[in-house]
Amino acid sequence: MTNIEISQPPDHSGLAEHINGTPLTQNGEIVDEMGEKTDSKELPGDVFQLTVKLPHEPFDIQIMVSSQEQMQDVRQSIIEIPETFQYSCFHLEHNGKRVNDFVELSSVENISSKSTLLLVEDPYTEKEARVHLIRVRELIGAAGDRPETIQGISAGQSLFDTVLEKGADIAQPKDSKGASTDAERGEANALSDYDFKSLGTLQRLIPQAQEPVRKTVKGISLSPWHPPPLHLRQKGHLLYLQVTTNEGEQYQITSHVSGFYVNRSSNNKFDPFPRAPPKNYRAHSLLTLISEISPSFSGAFTGVQEYNSRKEPLASIQLTNAIPNNPWLVASSSSSTPTHLSDPTRVQETYLMAGVENNDNLRDWNEEFQSIRELPKENVQDRVFRERLTSKLFADYCDAAARGAVAIARGEITSLNPTEEKDAQIYVYNNVFFSFGADGVGTFASEGGDEAARVATGKDVLGVKAVNQLDINDLFTPGTVVVDYLGKRLVGQSIVPGIFKQRGPGEHQIDYGAVDGRDVVASNQAFAPMFEKLSKALHIKAHSVWDKGGKQHNLEGSVETKGLLGTDGRKYVLDLYRLTPLDILWIEEHWWDNGDAKGTTPAKPRYPHRMTVLRQELVQDLFNTKAANYVNSELEKKKEKYEENTIVAKKNGTQQSSDGVDNVNGQAVTEKEAESQDGSADEQEKVDLSKFSFALNPDVFNGQSPETAEEKEVWAQDEEDVRSACNHLRSVVIPRLIRDLEEGDVGYPMDGASLTRLLHKRGINVRYLGKIANIAQEKLPRLGALKGLATQEMITRAFKHVAGKYMRPLPVPFIDACLSHLLNCLLGGEFNAAPIAEVDEMMRELYSEADFSFEGVSVASLRAEIEEQVYLRFRYDLNSQWFSDLKRVQILREICLKLGIQIESKEYHFAAPVANVEQNGSAMTNGVTTNGVTNGHAPSGGKKKRKNGGQSSETSSHASESSRVPTTFSPSDIMNIVPIIKDAAPRSSLAEEALEAGRISIAQGQKDLGQELLLEGLSLYEQIYGIVHPEVARVYTSLSMLYYQLDEKLGAAELARKAVIVSERTLGVDSAETLLGYLNLALFEHANSNTSLAISYIRHALELWKIVYGPGHPDSITTLNNTAVMLQHLKQYHASRLWFEESLRLSNEIYGASSVNTATLLFQYAQALALDHDSKAAVKTMREAYNIFLTQLGADDRNTKEADSWLEQLTQNAVSIAKQAKDLQARRIRRLHFSPRMGLGATRTQPGVGQSMAQVTEREVAQAGNRAFRSASLDSRSIDELLKFIEGSAETKRKSGQKIGRANPKRRGGSGATTAAAATATATAV
């Protein structure tokens, strides 16, 4: 942990920051992010108020600024305020001097809270005029939709507003006088009609259609008279515009250096000069000019602002440092959601944004990357500025590289070497160098060809990311991005100066590492110091390699890792795909022929490639294990030595003389010497780690041939070390993961993405999915969910490879036909056992040389291909009926996410033919019979029966027109395909250090300091990444849980709310992290007495869970219990009983009826029955719990004794409880404890996927003492106390008029305000 010194931090509150990190103002008064007025006196010294004088109304405004902000951030703050929307081309002056936009505010002379900045309007340039026009179009809502190549349909959408609106409607029913009643709030909740057995509805993933916003103008675009003639450009004419107002009037407008004015031109006459009075409308801002010429504009524009203000600010903020998530399920093209409107300016936007020559977008990416790396990083301000630029640059580069890769994959860019084979062709587009992730030149011929090359490109991105994270001085990496699109993999790299330079005779293109396939090895020692730092950080052993002539070369890294001295003098490191050794055990088992020497055993197909490297996380885990063993060994040695010295000292005898000086064997010992001897006990606890070393040789088992006996001995030891690492993966890491999941110590994965992240975090390669599935098979039913997820992931990955094989050679117009046919063969085989690919015959004639082999795929052949791929890549044999066990909705989702498919949201039929449906009266969907429900949602026709077996009208029309047998999917269902992007952007080390320092301080009991550091870390995250970024979402989640533990419940709810919205927009509305975010937000809202709203969040999360995983996820037991507790808070005791029953049913299925987990649930269920006045069932259930505790834990266990006590009391009081519930108050039952994870009357935060319970809350685990369930302790309140509390007598009522669930955890002035608000507004959790 690096110590950092941070001064009083600036206030960059999330919602208030918008783009730049400065709070908003309203009518000249400072407001916080929730719109509440803020007292500037409470703000720290470097956050202060500035007055800005304006040339027009309201003539002055006040803004909050930080002395650490740049002036360009202050500019951004100004233009984001509604009163100053019209300004875009201006500069700021202080004391009559112009202020540079790129300096920090603190560097402005004599700037203070009493200072005034003067806003001065500047003359326009053509670029400024274009930027102003784009901004005005966006502000007034005239920009329309913008189809993007990498941002798909509904990119970056959020469902939070929809969920919140539904929750608010249910949470606040009114009585006849308009007031809310507790009884009505209790009865009307989002779970009233919840069905545990339903499969969910895909419509949950589609936002509700919004009312169209009122138009401000009918049209605004470039005029047909644009561009200005050269002689008029000399006079200051920049653009010619055409505006059509809502009144139907059309105006021709000239953009001049002085501003905008209405000219005398018409559609037939060119006269770009101002009109004569009184119609000589002129203004510096186009926004002001339009308001002058259109009487209805001001009112319409105000309506647009009000419409936007109703949305959550985070849901509408533009993403600056991240690519928005593209949902896999999108609204139908016929719906009102993805409206495509006529907009003549849409085709002009390329010019407006980039200019005539398109030079505005051309950037020297490599120079930008390396220049930022060379920026100083001596203090916090330097590091913030440097990391902020880095984050923005990586985001811009990923966007540019992805656009280029998409254009190349679609055949729209000409290659630099068109005569070469397709896979060997290279491209340069937008100053990015592109190549295919295939073995076009035979580099990987001995490693597996195209398969090996494809894996190597993915590993190279990870290697570049690791090097970027290390941030080694004088070692540079090119910008690197991998893009998967239409079955093709493309690698985009920034152009390294000199990489294309032709070298002279005897000169090599590479200065360090292998040249020409390891036949030649270069070892320029100028690279050695940087490579040594790299190797030490990544635990790579310095070793010798030999070239083709047998010459020895000493390298600090892998021979495949190359160093290049660019013509700019910088040292670049390339080809970082082999930073870790090969998994030799896997290669020996699956790469070579497994048949015996005589060939009598049929040879199994070998693994597709030899690029099976270990993961860096595994190497780090092995390093940590060996370091811990070394420390323990050294401590043991020191302990033994200390004990020996103590025994010797006792034998020799130690006497104390009368003068206070020790005498040992008659010799005087001074005080200093005595202190030295006493200090030896402390020294035994210290271990010098400098003597410990651990590193692996990445080049073993890779064709190297040592020459001498000594070299061979060293090489053999290196090979043994690598084998030890492989064994560590198989014998330690994988069993540890299985054990953690089996015992419920970590959060369970929900889908393929979360499972993959969990494996990678533990250092496990995805190729071990088959092994994990086999182990899980042996531990059913407890690991049934793991087996199902692993099998599902293997099938979808196999389908991805099969689909890629058919898509790669296929022209783009046939991709949708290919994908729909393959999906029909995989998922629609029950609905139509012999689907036929729908190919447009007219288009087929245009592509006579295209490969249409996908048409020959049948249901049986696709199943055979998938079985082959699953065995080939994962060494796992699918059972003969695997296709019958598929969760079809979940499989469809996984395939769409892996291939970038955006599919239409509609009713998909996976069930048996229509005749069976009519006979049985129900449709079979996803393996579960539902009454009239297909794919988890009812037909769109409402109560009316739909003809033709419930087909949608669109599917029916297609079928009748083509006279084809209906299929589950059609080409028109494939709405879009987006690229899958893998980047090498590093994380912010500075923000992570501040956040970790805050956690440590809180753990040490320094709450105020810890909170300040946490806020500083959050502020750094927001400054560096921008507000809407996946890393910021994860920090919001982490801090919300910390705030909850610190009893800052209002702040926790606000942070959780932000986490949910940002997760939806960047990770997906149905991602595992979003789902967990909703569950935690529900818990925090419940803690703030907003239980009805909390239940609506839980309902949404449970519906998402059904789509992501399906019913019966192991972690849903916690959620079901939390929900039951919330229903008890609403006095719905019978409803809560049903939720306890469902959690008990799941526990029986997963853990078994006689497990301690089930006993704990039975204990809680018995109390729920008591609250529901079912005393007889309560006694029976408590007896079952007692018997299980007695059998599993013994009679002396605390849980057994407590269950026995409850059983005795319930039995004695059964009659009185049944007669009158109030008698409970007179019969105190002995105080008992509930399980902290599953306890009645207490909710629990949901652990993240792969996150241990200790990571969720150390305090709760410390109270529990042992693992949840195993050492379950029961509630400390008796039944009457629980009843009294649930009915509200023990909770603090929320003050009337208080805003629900809103708190700013980052408001300056310390955490006391938040604590006080929480103390007055938060009801104790049930």
mmCIF file of N, CA and C in Angstrom, residues 52 106 312 342-343 707 949 1099 1293:
data_model
loop_
_atom_site.group_PDB
_atom_site.id
_atom_site.type_symbol
_atom_site.label_atom_id
_atom_site.label_comp_id
_atom_site.label_asym_id
_atom_site.label_seq_id
_atom_site.Cartn_x
_atom_site.Cartn_y
_atom_site.Cartn_z
ATOM 1 N N VAL A 52 -19.857 34.967 -11.856
ATOM 2 C CA VAL A 52 -19.531 35.139 -13.267
ATOM 3 C C VAL A 52 -20.468 36.187 -13.837
ATOM 4 N N SER A 106 -6.120 27.507 -9.397
ATOM 5 C CA SER A 106 -5.240 27.997 -8.331
ATOM 6 C C SER A 106 -4.097 28.851 -8.866
ATOM 7 N N GLU A 312 -33.704 10.628 -14.286
ATOM 8 C CA GLU A 312 -32.535 10.604 -13.413
ATOM 9 C C GLU A 312 -31.357 11.221 -14.177
ATOM 10 N N SER A 342 -37.211 11.696 -40.012
ATOM 11 C CA SER A 342 -36.570 12.414 -41.115
ATOM 12 C C SER A 342 -35.752 13.561 -40.557
ATOM 13 N N ASP A 343 -34.487 13.634 -40.955
ATOM 14 C CA ASP A 343 -33.599 14.671 -40.440
ATOM 15 C C ASP A 343 -32.536 14.965 -41.497
ATOM 16 N N GLU A 707 22.527 -26.518 -24.248
ATOM 17 C CA GLU A 707 23.700 -27.196 -24.808
ATOM 18 C C GLU A 707 24.470 -27.963 -23.744
ATOM 19 N N GLY A 949 -51.861 -21.118 -33.377
ATOM 20 C CA GLY A 949 -50.997 -21.543 -32.289
ATOM 21 C C GLY A 949 -50.340 -20.420 -31.558
ATOM 22 N N ARG A 1099 -38.683 -6.942 -6.839
ATOM 23 C CA ARG A 1099 -39.483 -7.557 -7.913
ATOM 24 C C ARG A 1099 -38.747 -7.461 -9.245
ATOM 25 N N LYS A 1293 -40.661 7.194 13.323
ATOM 26 C CA LYS A 1293 -41.440 7.600 12.165
ATOM 27 C C LYS A 1293 -40.680 8.637 11.350
#
